[in-house]
mmCIF file of C-alpha atoms in Angstrom:
data_model
loop_
_atom_site.group_PDB
_atom_site.id
_atom_site.type_symbol
_atom_site.label_atom_id
_atom_site.label_comp_id
_atom_site.label_asym_id
_atom_site.label_seq_id
_atom_site.Cartn_x
_atom_site.Cartn_y
_atom_site.Cartn_z
ATOM 1 C CA MET B 1 -46.536 56.828 -43.029
ATOM 2 C CA ALA B 2 -46.122 53.323 -44.176
ATOM 3 C CA GLU B 3 -44.326 50.998 -41.860
ATOM 4 C CA GLN B 4 -41.245 49.523 -43.366
ATOM 5 C CA THR B 5 -40.663 45.956 -42.346
ATOM 6 C CA VAL B 6 -37.164 44.695 -42.288
ATOM 7 C CA SER B 7 -36.773 40.945 -42.675
ATOM 8 C CA GLU B 8 -34.043 39.669 -40.470
ATOM 9 C CA LYS B 9 -32.165 36.759 -41.897
ATOM 10 C CA PRO B 10 -30.460 34.387 -39.505
ATOM 11 C CA ALA B 11 -26.751 34.750 -39.534
ATOM 12 C CA ALA B 12 -25.027 31.953 -41.323
ATOM 13 C CA THR B 13 -23.413 29.606 -38.850
ATOM 14 C CA GLU B 14 -19.801 29.105 -39.635
ATOM 15 C CA ARG B 15 -18.327 25.664 -39.083
ATOM 16 C CA PRO B 16 -15.436 25.884 -36.655
ATOM 17 C CA GLY B 17 -12.042 25.047 -37.949
ATOM 18 C CA LYS B 18 -9.983 22.046 -37.011
ATOM 19 C CA VAL B 19 -9.409 21.893 -33.292
ATOM 20 C CA GLU B 20 -5.915 20.831 -32.387
ATOM 21 C CA ALA B 21 -6.099 19.018 -29.062
ATOM 22 C CA ARG B 22 -2.915 18.928 -27.112
ATOM 23 C CA PRO B 23 -2.373 16.142 -24.596
ATOM 24 C CA VAL B 24 -1.994 17.136 -20.987
ATOM 25 C CA ARG B 25 1.583 16.961 -19.917
ATOM 26 C CA HIS B 26 2.452 14.770 -16.960
ATOM 27 C CA PRO B 27 6.035 15.613 -16.018
ATOM 28 C CA TRP B 28 5.831 13.736 -12.729
ATOM 29 C CA GLN B 29 5.318 10.484 -14.605
ATOM 30 C CA TRP B 30 8.761 10.843 -16.122
ATOM 31 C CA VAL B 31 10.181 11.710 -12.727
ATOM 32 C CA GLY B 32 8.699 8.488 -11.364
ATOM 33 C CA VAL B 33 10.123 6.496 -14.281
ATOM 34 C CA VAL B 34 13.587 7.929 -13.659
ATOM 35 C CA VAL B 35 13.419 7.167 -9.924
ATOM 36 C CA ILE B 36 12.268 3.585 -10.552
ATOM 37 C CA ALA B 37 14.986 3.082 -13.177
ATOM 38 C CA ILE B 38 17.671 4.317 -10.774
ATOM 39 C CA LEU B 39 16.439 2.038 -7.974
ATOM 40 C CA ALA B 40 16.288 -0.942 -10.345
ATOM 41 C CA ALA B 41 19.827 -0.243 -11.551
ATOM 42 C CA MET B 42 21.054 -0.043 -7.953
ATOM 43 C CA MET B 43 19.440 -3.399 -7.114
ATOM 44 C CA ILE B 44 20.881 -5.099 -10.199
ATOM 45 C CA ASN B 45 24.306 -3.677 -9.441
ATOM 46 C CA SER B 46 24.051 -5.023 -5.881
ATOM 47 C CA PHE B 47 23.058 -8.469 -7.129
ATOM 48 C CA VAL B 48 25.981 -8.574 -9.546
ATOM 49 C CA THR B 49 28.760 -7.043 -7.454
ATOM 50 C CA ASN B 50 27.975 -8.517 -4.026
ATOM 51 C CA SER B 51 29.897 -11.783 -3.862
ATOM 52 C CA LYS B 52 27.812 -13.030 -0.926
ATOM 53 C CA TRP B 53 24.949 -13.818 -3.291
ATOM 54 C CA ASP B 54 27.172 -16.537 -4.808
ATOM 55 C CA TRP B 55 25.079 -17.017 -7.955
ATOM 56 C CA HIS B 56 27.190 -19.944 -9.095
ATOM 57 C CA PHE B 57 26.162 -21.846 -5.974
ATOM 58 C CA VAL B 58 22.531 -20.760 -6.498
ATOM 59 C CA TRP B 59 22.454 -22.438 -9.924
ATOM 60 C CA ARG B 60 24.069 -25.547 -8.439
ATOM 61 C CA VAL B 61 21.377 -25.757 -5.764
ATOM 62 C CA MET B 62 18.633 -25.319 -8.380
ATOM 63 C CA GLU B 63 20.050 -28.286 -10.316
ATOM 64 C CA TYR B 64 20.640 -30.408 -7.197
ATOM 65 C CA ARG B 65 18.758 -33.694 -7.572
ATOM 66 C CA PRO B 66 17.018 -33.720 -4.137
ATOM 67 C CA VAL B 67 15.877 -30.134 -4.748
ATOM 68 C CA LEU B 68 14.439 -31.081 -8.145
ATOM 69 C CA GLU B 69 12.695 -34.121 -6.634
ATOM 70 C CA GLY B 70 11.237 -31.903 -3.931
ATOM 71 C CA LEU B 71 10.052 -29.443 -6.576
ATOM 72 C CA VAL B 72 8.287 -32.138 -8.606
ATOM 73 C CA LYS B 73 6.896 -34.381 -5.860
ATOM 74 C CA GLY B 74 6.322 -32.164 -2.868
ATOM 75 C CA THR B 75 5.496 -28.897 -4.626
ATOM 76 C CA ILE B 76 4.019 -29.490 -8.079
ATOM 77 C CA ILE B 77 2.328 -32.883 -7.604
ATOM 78 C CA CYS B 78 1.015 -31.990 -4.161
ATOM 79 C CA THR B 79 -0.306 -28.660 -5.465
ATOM 80 C CA LEU B 80 -2.133 -30.308 -8.357
ATOM 81 C CA GLY B 81 -3.558 -33.072 -6.167
ATOM 82 C CA ALA B 82 -4.693 -30.715 -3.420
ATOM 83 C CA MET B 83 -6.330 -28.326 -5.905
ATOM 84 C CA VAL B 84 -8.180 -31.172 -7.647
ATOM 85 C CA VAL B 85 -9.546 -32.323 -4.281
ATOM 86 C CA GLY B 86 -10.318 -28.755 -3.252
ATOM 87 C CA ILE B 87 -12.058 -27.720 -6.480
ATOM 88 C CA VAL B 88 -14.206 -30.851 -6.859
ATOM 89 C CA LEU B 89 -15.191 -30.958 -3.198
ATOM 90 C CA GLY B 90 -15.586 -27.175 -3.049
ATOM 91 C CA ILE B 91 -18.035 -27.040 -5.967
ATOM 92 C CA THR B 92 -19.976 -29.922 -4.415
ATOM 93 C CA LEU B 93 -20.169 -28.073 -1.098
ATOM 94 C CA ALA B 94 -21.253 -24.880 -2.864
ATOM 95 C CA VAL B 95 -24.129 -26.698 -4.559
ATOM 96 C CA MET B 96 -25.069 -28.215 -1.191
ATOM 97 C CA ARG B 97 -25.046 -24.766 0.437
ATOM 98 C CA LEU B 98 -27.493 -23.526 -2.219
ATOM 99 C CA SER B 99 -29.720 -26.609 -1.943
ATOM 100 C CA THR B 100 -33.251 -26.454 -0.600
ATOM 101 C CA ASN B 101 -32.479 -29.470 1.590
ATOM 102 C CA PRO B 102 -31.668 -28.210 5.115
ATOM 103 C CA VAL B 103 -29.585 -31.324 5.900
ATOM 104 C CA LEU B 104 -27.282 -30.744 2.927
ATOM 105 C CA ARG B 105 -26.998 -27.051 3.765
ATOM 106 C CA GLY B 106 -26.122 -27.881 7.366
ATOM 107 C CA VAL B 107 -23.458 -30.449 6.457
ATOM 108 C CA ALA B 108 -21.833 -28.061 3.980
ATOM 109 C CA PHE B 109 -21.895 -25.210 6.504
ATOM 110 C CA VAL B 110 -20.277 -27.294 9.276
ATOM 111 C CA PHE B 111 -17.559 -28.572 6.922
ATOM 112 C CA THR B 112 -16.766 -25.050 5.714
ATOM 113 C CA TRP B 113 -16.808 -23.648 9.245
ATOM 114 C CA PHE B 114 -14.451 -26.304 10.620
ATOM 115 C CA PHE B 115 -11.786 -26.359 7.921
ATOM 116 C CA ARG B 116 -11.705 -22.580 7.576
ATOM 117 C CA ALA B 117 -11.141 -22.258 11.316
ATOM 118 C CA VAL B 118 -8.288 -24.782 11.666
ATOM 119 C CA PRO B 119 -4.867 -23.503 10.477
ATOM 120 C CA ARG B 120 -3.363 -25.594 7.724
ATOM 121 C CA TYR B 121 -0.160 -26.272 9.622
ATOM 122 C CA VAL B 122 -2.122 -27.553 12.625
ATOM 123 C CA LEU B 123 -4.331 -29.651 10.340
ATOM 124 C CA LEU B 124 -1.297 -31.255 8.702
ATOM 125 C CA VAL B 125 0.214 -32.072 12.098
ATOM 126 C CA VAL B 126 -3.043 -33.677 13.246
ATOM 127 C CA LEU B 127 -3.404 -35.739 10.067
ATOM 128 C CA GLY B 128 0.245 -36.729 9.921
ATOM 129 C CA VAL B 129 0.664 -37.729 13.564
ATOM 130 C CA GLY B 130 -2.635 -37.676 15.424
ATOM 131 C CA VAL B 131 -4.800 -39.771 13.097
ATOM 132 C CA LEU B 132 -2.205 -42.526 12.838
ATOM 133 C CA TYR B 133 -1.896 -42.548 16.623
ATOM 134 C CA LEU B 134 -5.658 -42.591 17.257
ATOM 135 C CA TYR B 135 -6.655 -44.966 14.446
ATOM 136 C CA PRO B 136 -3.780 -47.291 13.442
ATOM 137 C CA LYS B 137 -6.377 -49.588 11.863
ATOM 138 C CA LEU B 138 -9.796 -48.966 10.339
ATOM 139 C CA ASP B 139 -12.383 -51.750 10.473
ATOM 140 C CA PHE B 140 -15.169 -51.825 7.874
ATOM 141 C CA GLY B 141 -18.280 -53.789 8.797
ATOM 142 C CA LEU B 142 -21.590 -53.500 10.611
ATOM 143 C CA PRO B 143 -21.724 -50.464 12.907
ATOM 144 C CA PHE B 144 -21.707 -51.046 16.684
ATOM 145 C CA THR B 145 -20.958 -54.765 16.234
ATOM 146 C CA ASP B 146 -17.882 -56.987 16.095
ATOM 147 C CA VAL B 147 -18.655 -58.021 12.512
ATOM 148 C CA HIS B 148 -15.828 -56.731 10.265
ATOM 149 C CA PHE B 149 -15.532 -57.329 6.536
ATOM 150 C CA TYR B 150 -12.229 -55.584 5.919
ATOM 151 C CA THR B 151 -9.450 -54.075 8.038
ATOM 152 C CA LEU B 152 -7.276 -51.290 6.657
ATOM 153 C CA ASP B 153 -3.791 -50.694 8.009
ATOM 154 C CA VAL B 154 -3.622 -46.892 8.072
ATOM 155 C CA LYS B 155 0.154 -46.849 8.351
ATOM 156 C CA SER B 156 0.562 -48.776 5.108
ATOM 157 C CA VAL B 157 -1.360 -46.174 3.072
ATOM 158 C CA SER B 158 -0.521 -42.995 4.958
ATOM 159 C CA SER B 159 2.442 -41.862 2.895
ATOM 160 C CA GLY B 160 3.579 -38.329 3.502
ATOM 161 C CA ILE B 161 2.595 -36.961 0.091
ATOM 162 C CA LEU B 162 -0.861 -38.562 0.261
ATOM 163 C CA VAL B 163 -1.549 -37.142 3.723
ATOM 164 C CA GLY B 164 -0.352 -33.747 2.531
ATOM 165 C CA ILE B 165 -2.663 -33.818 -0.484
ATOM 166 C CA ILE B 166 -5.633 -34.836 1.671
ATOM 167 C CA GLY B 167 -4.926 -32.239 4.346
ATOM 168 C CA LEU B 168 -4.329 -29.332 1.992
ATOM 169 C CA GLY B 169 -7.211 -30.464 -0.240
ATOM 170 C CA LEU B 170 -9.728 -30.543 2.617
ATOM 171 C CA SER B 171 -8.622 -27.119 3.787
ATOM 172 C CA GLU B 172 -8.778 -25.734 0.253
ATOM 173 C CA ALA B 173 -12.260 -27.188 -0.284
ATOM 174 C CA ALA B 174 -13.641 -24.948 2.457
ATOM 175 C CA TYR B 175 -12.355 -21.836 0.685
ATOM 176 C CA MET B 176 -13.306 -23.075 -2.778
ATOM 177 C CA ALA B 177 -16.839 -23.697 -1.525
ATOM 178 C CA GLU B 178 -17.262 -19.990 -0.789
ATOM 179 C CA ILE B 179 -15.630 -18.995 -4.085
ATOM 180 C CA ALA B 180 -17.876 -21.346 -6.069
ATOM 181 C CA ARG B 181 -20.953 -20.235 -4.129
ATOM 182 C CA ALA B 182 -20.205 -16.600 -4.965
ATOM 183 C CA GLY B 183 -19.806 -17.542 -8.624
ATOM 184 C CA LEU B 184 -23.103 -19.439 -8.710
ATOM 185 C CA LEU B 185 -24.924 -16.566 -7.025
ATOM 186 C CA SER B 186 -23.524 -14.142 -9.615
ATOM 187 C CA VAL B 187 -25.536 -15.823 -12.376
ATOM 188 C CA ASP B 188 -28.850 -14.090 -12.988
ATOM 189 C CA THR B 189 -31.924 -15.945 -11.770
ATOM 190 C CA GLY B 190 -33.381 -15.583 -15.243
ATOM 191 C CA GLN B 191 -30.906 -18.192 -16.451
ATOM 192 C CA HIS B 192 -32.348 -20.697 -13.970
ATOM 193 C CA GLU B 193 -35.879 -19.833 -15.062
ATOM 194 C CA ALA B 194 -35.021 -20.085 -18.758
ATOM 195 C CA ALA B 195 -33.404 -23.488 -18.273
ATOM 196 C CA SER B 196 -36.420 -24.704 -16.330
ATOM 197 C CA ALA B 197 -38.782 -23.337 -18.987
ATOM 198 C CA ILE B 198 -37.234 -25.457 -21.739
ATOM 199 C CA GLY B 199 -37.465 -28.596 -19.623
ATOM 200 C CA MET B 200 -33.966 -28.889 -18.205
ATOM 201 C CA SER B 201 -33.505 -30.662 -14.914
ATOM 202 C CA ARG B 202 -31.780 -28.845 -12.073
ATOM 203 C CA GLY B 203 -28.589 -30.877 -12.445
ATOM 204 C CA LYS B 204 -28.460 -30.504 -16.218
ATOM 205 C CA ALA B 205 -29.044 -26.764 -15.979
ATOM 206 C CA MET B 206 -26.258 -26.510 -13.430
ATOM 207 C CA ARG B 207 -23.798 -28.335 -15.714
ATOM 208 C CA ARG B 208 -24.750 -26.795 -19.051
ATOM 209 C CA ILE B 209 -25.948 -23.285 -18.203
ATOM 210 C CA ILE B 210 -25.112 -22.069 -14.692
ATOM 211 C CA LEU B 211 -21.570 -23.340 -14.091
ATOM 212 C CA PRO B 212 -20.167 -22.167 -17.469
ATOM 213 C CA GLN B 213 -21.405 -18.643 -16.738
ATOM 214 C CA ALA B 214 -20.196 -18.758 -13.140
ATOM 215 C CA MET B 215 -16.689 -19.754 -14.205
ATOM 216 C CA ARG B 216 -15.793 -16.192 -15.200
ATOM 217 C CA VAL B 217 -16.255 -15.242 -11.532
ATOM 218 C CA ILE B 218 -14.739 -18.443 -10.129
ATOM 219 C CA VAL B 219 -11.535 -18.589 -12.204
ATOM 220 C CA PRO B 220 -9.667 -15.463 -10.927
ATOM 221 C CA PRO B 221 -9.843 -16.315 -7.195
ATOM 222 C CA THR B 222 -9.203 -19.973 -8.009
ATOM 223 C CA GLY B 223 -6.002 -18.939 -9.761
ATOM 224 C CA ASN B 224 -4.977 -17.019 -6.661
ATOM 225 C CA GLU B 225 -5.742 -20.047 -4.497
ATOM 226 C CA THR B 226 -3.624 -22.264 -6.762
ATOM 227 C CA ILE B 227 -0.660 -19.900 -6.513
ATOM 228 C CA ALA B 228 -1.128 -19.737 -2.745
ATOM 229 C CA MET B 229 -1.215 -23.542 -2.632
ATOM 230 C CA VAL B 230 2.213 -23.684 -4.291
ATOM 231 C CA LYS B 231 3.575 -21.710 -1.358
ATOM 232 C CA ASP B 232 1.555 -23.640 1.230
ATOM 233 C CA THR B 233 3.298 -26.860 0.223
ATOM 234 C CA SER B 234 6.229 -25.571 2.277
ATOM 235 C CA LEU B 235 4.096 -26.533 5.303
ATOM 236 C CA LEU B 236 4.385 -30.232 4.445
ATOM 237 C CA SER B 237 7.246 -30.575 6.892
ATOM 238 C CA ALA B 238 4.505 -30.838 9.531
ATOM 239 C CA VAL B 239 3.343 -34.218 8.145
ATOM 240 C CA PRO B 240 6.380 -34.755 7.824
ATOM 241 C CA VAL B 241 7.324 -34.710 4.124
ATOM 242 C CA THR B 242 10.997 -34.400 3.236
ATOM 243 C CA THR B 243 10.696 -34.502 -0.564
ATOM 244 C CA GLU B 244 9.607 -30.874 -0.780
ATOM 245 C CA LEU B 245 11.335 -27.879 -2.362
ATOM 246 C CA PHE B 246 11.774 -25.646 0.675
ATOM 247 C CA PHE B 247 12.727 -28.555 2.954
ATOM 248 C CA GLN B 248 15.494 -29.671 0.588
ATOM 249 C CA ALA B 249 16.768 -26.128 0.010
ATOM 250 C CA ASN B 250 16.817 -25.547 3.752
ATOM 251 C CA ALA B 251 18.716 -28.825 4.231
ATOM 252 C CA VAL B 252 21.360 -27.603 1.783
ATOM 253 C CA ALA B 253 21.574 -24.304 3.670
ATOM 254 C CA ASN B 254 22.057 -26.083 6.997
ATOM 255 C CA SER B 255 24.737 -28.416 5.661
ATOM 256 C CA THR B 256 26.769 -25.806 3.755
ATOM 257 C CA TYR B 257 26.077 -22.729 5.928
ATOM 258 C CA LEU B 258 25.348 -20.827 2.706
ATOM 259 C CA VAL B 259 21.860 -19.861 3.787
ATOM 260 C CA MET B 260 20.982 -17.041 1.404
ATOM 261 C CA PRO B 261 22.130 -18.696 -1.853
ATOM 262 C CA ALA B 262 20.235 -21.890 -1.004
ATOM 263 C CA LEU B 263 17.047 -20.013 -0.127
ATOM 264 C CA VAL B 264 17.366 -17.803 -3.209
ATOM 265 C CA ALA B 265 17.414 -20.982 -5.308
ATOM 266 C CA ALA B 266 14.081 -22.001 -3.766
ATOM 267 C CA VAL B 267 12.684 -18.495 -4.338
ATOM 268 C CA ILE B 268 13.626 -18.617 -8.024
ATOM 269 C CA TRP B 269 11.874 -21.974 -8.461
ATOM 270 C CA TYR B 270 8.754 -20.603 -6.739
ATOM 271 C CA LEU B 271 8.828 -17.583 -9.059
ATOM 272 C CA ILE B 272 9.093 -19.803 -12.139
ATOM 273 C CA VAL B 273 6.213 -22.082 -11.119
ATOM 274 C CA CYS B 274 3.944 -19.195 -10.083
ATOM 275 C CA SER B 275 4.687 -17.291 -13.305
ATOM 276 C CA ILE B 276 3.609 -20.293 -15.378
ATOM 277 C CA LEU B 277 0.416 -20.577 -13.337
ATOM 278 C CA MET B 278 -0.312 -16.870 -13.834
ATOM 279 C CA VAL B 279 -0.082 -17.325 -17.611
ATOM 280 C CA GLY B 280 -2.514 -20.239 -17.414
ATOM 281 C CA GLN B 281 -4.869 -18.195 -15.249
ATOM 282 C CA THR B 282 -4.872 -15.358 -17.793
ATOM 283 C CA MET B 283 -5.714 -17.756 -20.627
ATOM 284 C CA LEU B 284 -8.582 -19.285 -18.638
ATOM 285 C CA GLU B 285 -9.955 -15.850 -17.774
ATOM 286 C CA ARG B 286 -9.989 -14.892 -21.449
ATOM 287 C CA TYR B 287 -11.683 -18.159 -22.392
ATOM 288 C CA PHE B 288 -14.474 -18.008 -19.826
ATOM 289 C CA GLY B 289 -14.820 -14.214 -20.150
ATOM 290 C CA ARG B 290 -15.846 -14.308 -23.812
ATOM 291 C CA GLY B 291 -18.963 -12.247 -24.407
ATOM 292 C CA PHE B 292 -18.820 -10.485 -21.036
ATOM 293 C CA GLY B 293 -17.602 -6.985 -20.290
ATOM 294 C CA GLY B 294 -17.082 -6.065 -23.929
ATOM 295 C CA GLN B 295 -15.015 -9.138 -24.669
ATOM 296 C CA THR B 296 -15.937 -11.092 -27.742
ATOM 297 C CA GLY B 297 -14.871 -14.562 -28.659
ATOM 298 C CA GLY B 298 -15.113 -16.801 -31.634
ATOM 299 C CA ASN B 299 -18.460 -18.250 -30.535
ATOM 300 C CA LYS B 300 -20.975 -15.391 -30.475
ATOM 301 C CA GLN B 301 -24.051 -17.577 -30.042
ATOM 302 C CA SER B 302 -26.186 -16.345 -27.158
ATOM 303 C CA TRP B 303 -27.132 -18.459 -24.175
ATOM 304 C CA ARG B 304 -30.759 -18.330 -25.273
ATOM 305 C CA GLY B 305 -29.806 -19.709 -28.668
ATOM 306 C CA ARG B 306 -27.754 -22.460 -27.072
ATOM 307 C CA MET B 307 -30.604 -23.504 -24.805
ATOM 308 C CA LEU B 308 -33.110 -23.510 -27.676
ATOM 309 C CA SER B 309 -30.749 -25.571 -29.813
ATOM 310 C CA LEU B 310 -30.306 -28.031 -26.949
ATOM 311 C CA ARG B 311 -34.061 -28.377 -26.650
ATOM 312 C CA ALA B 312 -34.577 -28.763 -30.390
ATOM 313 C CA GLY B 313 -31.788 -31.289 -30.769
ATOM 314 C CA GLY B 314 -32.486 -33.134 -27.547
ATOM 315 C CA GLY B 315 -28.800 -32.888 -26.630
ATOM 316 C CA GLY B 316 -27.619 -33.204 -23.083
ATOM 317 C CA MET B 317 -25.202 -34.818 -20.768
#
């Protein structure tokens, strides 16, 4: 009996139809939104209906001339000056910490250790009162001799704002040194090797290759430090500095006995200044973050291409 073979054909695979995906419902999100909206409405209603806030007096304090002078001189100018000192000195200390020279590493470590350990308020008191008491005059000449070329009257140059900038700047430099060091260490060692391979000196590689890449790590904490410095200027009363925002607002509160409205005026000015700084920080983060983490910028040239073009063109700083 002949065997009958049956050829089995594979079943035709049918393409599935359109799958309609339905998003997962999150009802508790709407509950949270409703609760937050109710709380916000209650707060706004309290601000508007409670006469003790005295918003008319708040606006008057914000426009008060001594308060505006304190905002500009003691808060904004002192913040900018202290951050310039802190950033420049901090980056220098970070490079010293990463140096192969043990003397430079030791000096940077001692500086960072000291100024991170001393509270800023105590440091401002020491600089504002103690230094002037200990060294009313500084003589410049040959060490350990009576030969002096120039004598500086410390009292004549130790204005309150200047002492505040120096004190806050030295303290900030210790923190910026660690921030900058972390940023420099975040750059891959291959970047150092590539820069050395095309003939760049250590300093040139640091300026043109390493620091630009480290800035994406340095900028966010530096922005936080700048915002914190705005608030730390309220410590300038230790120097003492009277042309400062909080000092002047507090003086208005003490003279009028309207404490909360005067302090709210200072709070609003702090919020305005810090909000502007946050916008600037965001713009800097976008600028230095181009090409990293999926971000793309207008200049898509790779670091390798930049280094090769520098070598071919002989460009440098």
